[in-house]
């Protein structure tokens, strides 16, 4: 009898763990809204491919990966949050008329170029740190 209760308690715990996890944004359609915004911005402002990559790779201003959630609901399915930028890149690589091979290679080439320029960019940041601090403070004041 005790084994039966232990089994039921374990089953309840496991079912809550597996099925009780809430997937964020299921009803918000954030993926479609962001995609639409980026599409309009790219076309309206004639954004170059390199600029798109600068703005959309990890932790850039258009990086849309959810930082607080491991799984998200996008394109009518549950996906790993880290997959989301890849879907967007796939769609926008079509806009830039890249072949599949070029589209797969381009982000890595872009990131490698950034790695090679790391010292130069670090020096630039150090040289202009007061300007960045001033800009950051202005942004913080404006958002209050």
Coordinates of C-alpha atoms in Angstrom, one line a residue:
X1 CA 0.0 0.0 0.0
X2 CA 2.8 2.4 0.9
X3 CA 4.5 1.7 -2.5
X4 CA 1.3 2.7 -4.2
X5 CA 1.2 6.1 -2.5
X6 CA 4.9 6.7 -3.2
X7 CA 4.3 5.8 -6.9
X8 CA 1.3 8.2 -7.1
X9 CA 3.2 11.0 -5.5
X10 CA 6.2 10.5 -7.8
X11 CA 3.8 10.4 -10.8
X12 CA 2.1 13.6 -9.7
X13 CA 5.5 15.4 -9.2
X14 CA 6.8 14.2 -12.6
X15 CA 3.6 15.2 -14.4
X16 CA 3.7 18.7 -12.9
X17 CA 7.3 19.0 -13.9
X18 CA 6.7 17.8 -17.5
X19 CA 3.4 19.4 -18.2
X20 CA 3.2 22.2 -15.8
X21 CA 5.9 24.3 -17.2
X22 CA 4.6 27.4 -18.7
X23 CA 5.8 28.4 -22.2
X24 CA 6.1 32.1 -22.4
X25 CA 4.6 34.2 -25.2
X26 CA 2.3 31.5 -26.5
X27 CA -0.5 34.0 -27.2
X28 CA 1.6 37.1 -27.8
X29 CA 3.0 36.1 -31.2
X30 CA 6.2 38.0 -30.4
X31 CA 8.0 36.2 -33.2
X32 CA 5.6 37.5 -35.9
X33 CA 5.7 41.0 -34.4
X34 CA 9.5 41.2 -34.3
X35 CA 9.8 39.7 -37.8
X36 CA 7.4 42.2 -39.2
X37 CA 9.2 45.1 -37.5
X38 CA 12.6 44.0 -38.7
X39 CA 11.3 43.4 -42.3
X40 CA 9.8 46.9 -42.4
X41 CA 12.9 48.5 -40.9
X42 CA 15.3 46.7 -43.3
X43 CA 13.3 47.7 -46.4
X44 CA 12.4 51.2 -45.3
X45 CA 16.0 52.1 -44.2
X46 CA 17.7 49.9 -46.9
X47 CA 19.8 48.2 -44.2
X48 CA 23.0 46.6 -45.6
X49 CA 23.8 43.0 -44.9
X50 CA 26.8 43.8 -42.6
X51 CA 24.6 46.3 -40.6
X52 CA 21.9 43.6 -40.2
X53 CA 24.5 41.2 -38.9
X54 CA 25.9 43.8 -36.5
X55 CA 22.5 44.5 -35.1
X56 CA 21.2 40.9 -34.9
X57 CA 24.0 38.7 -33.8
X58 CA 24.1 37.6 -30.1
X59 CA 23.5 40.5 -27.6
X60 CA 23.1 43.1 -30.3
X61 CA 20.2 45.5 -30.4
X62 CA 18.0 43.2 -32.5
X63 CA 19.0 40.0 -30.7
X64 CA 15.5 38.6 -30.0
X65 CA 16.5 35.5 -28.1
X66 CA 14.6 35.4 -24.8
X67 CA 17.2 35.6 -22.0
X68 CA 15.0 34.4 -19.1
X69 CA 13.4 31.4 -20.7
X70 CA 15.0 28.2 -22.1
X71 CA 11.9 27.3 -24.2
X72 CA 9.6 29.6 -26.1
X73 CA 6.6 29.3 -28.2
X74 CA 7.3 30.6 -31.7
X75 CA 6.0 29.8 -35.2
X76 CA 3.3 27.6 -33.6
X77 CA 5.7 25.3 -31.8
X78 CA 7.9 25.1 -28.7
X79 CA 11.5 25.8 -29.5
X80 CA 14.7 26.3 -27.6
X81 CA 15.3 30.1 -27.1
X82 CA 18.7 29.8 -28.8
X83 CA 17.1 28.6 -32.1
X84 CA 15.0 31.7 -32.5
X85 CA 17.8 34.0 -34.1
X86 CA 18.5 31.2 -36.6
X87 CA 14.9 31.3 -37.9
X88 CA 15.1 35.0 -38.4
X89 CA 18.5 34.8 -40.1
X90 CA 17.2 32.1 -42.4
X91 CA 14.4 34.3 -43.5
X92 CA 16.5 37.5 -43.8
X93 CA 19.2 35.6 -45.7
X94 CA 16.6 35.1 -48.4
X95 CA 16.0 38.9 -48.4
X96 CA 19.7 39.4 -49.0
X97 CA 19.6 36.8 -51.8
X98 CA 22.2 34.5 -50.2
X99 CA 22.4 30.9 -51.2
X100 CA 22.0 28.3 -48.4
X101 CA 25.7 27.8 -48.3
X102 CA 26.5 31.5 -48.1
X103 CA 23.8 32.0 -45.4
X104 CA 25.3 29.2 -43.3
X105 CA 28.8 30.6 -43.7
X106 CA 28.2 34.3 -43.4
X107 CA 27.5 34.7 -39.6
X108 CA 30.6 32.7 -38.8
X109 CA 32.7 34.9 -41.1
X110 CA 31.2 37.9 -39.5
X111 CA 31.9 36.7 -36.0
X112 CA 35.5 35.7 -36.9
X113 CA 36.1 39.2 -38.3
X114 CA 34.9 40.6 -35.0
X115 CA 37.3 38.3 -33.1
X116 CA 40.2 39.4 -35.3
X117 CA 39.4 43.1 -34.6
X118 CA 38.9 42.5 -30.9
X119 CA 42.1 44.4 -29.8
X120 CA 41.2 47.3 -32.1
X121 CA 37.7 47.5 -30.9
X122 CA 38.7 47.1 -27.2
X123 CA 41.1 50.1 -27.6
X124 CA 38.3 52.1 -29.3
X125 CA 36.0 51.3 -26.3
X126 CA 38.7 52.3 -23.8
X127 CA 39.5 55.5 -25.6
X128 CA 35.9 56.5 -25.8
X129 CA 34.6 55.1 -22.5
X130 CA 33.7 58.6 -21.1
X131 CA 31.6 59.2 -24.2
X132 CA 29.9 55.8 -23.8
X133 CA 29.2 56.6 -20.1
X134 CA 27.7 60.0 -21.0
X135 CA 25.5 58.4 -23.7
X136 CA 24.4 55.6 -21.3
X137 CA 23.4 58.2 -18.7
X138 CA 21.5 60.2 -21.2
X139 CA 19.6 57.0 -22.3
X140 CA 18.8 56.1 -18.7
X141 CA 17.5 59.6 -17.9
X142 CA 15.3 59.6 -21.0
X143 CA 13.8 56.2 -20.1
X144 CA 12.7 57.4 -16.7

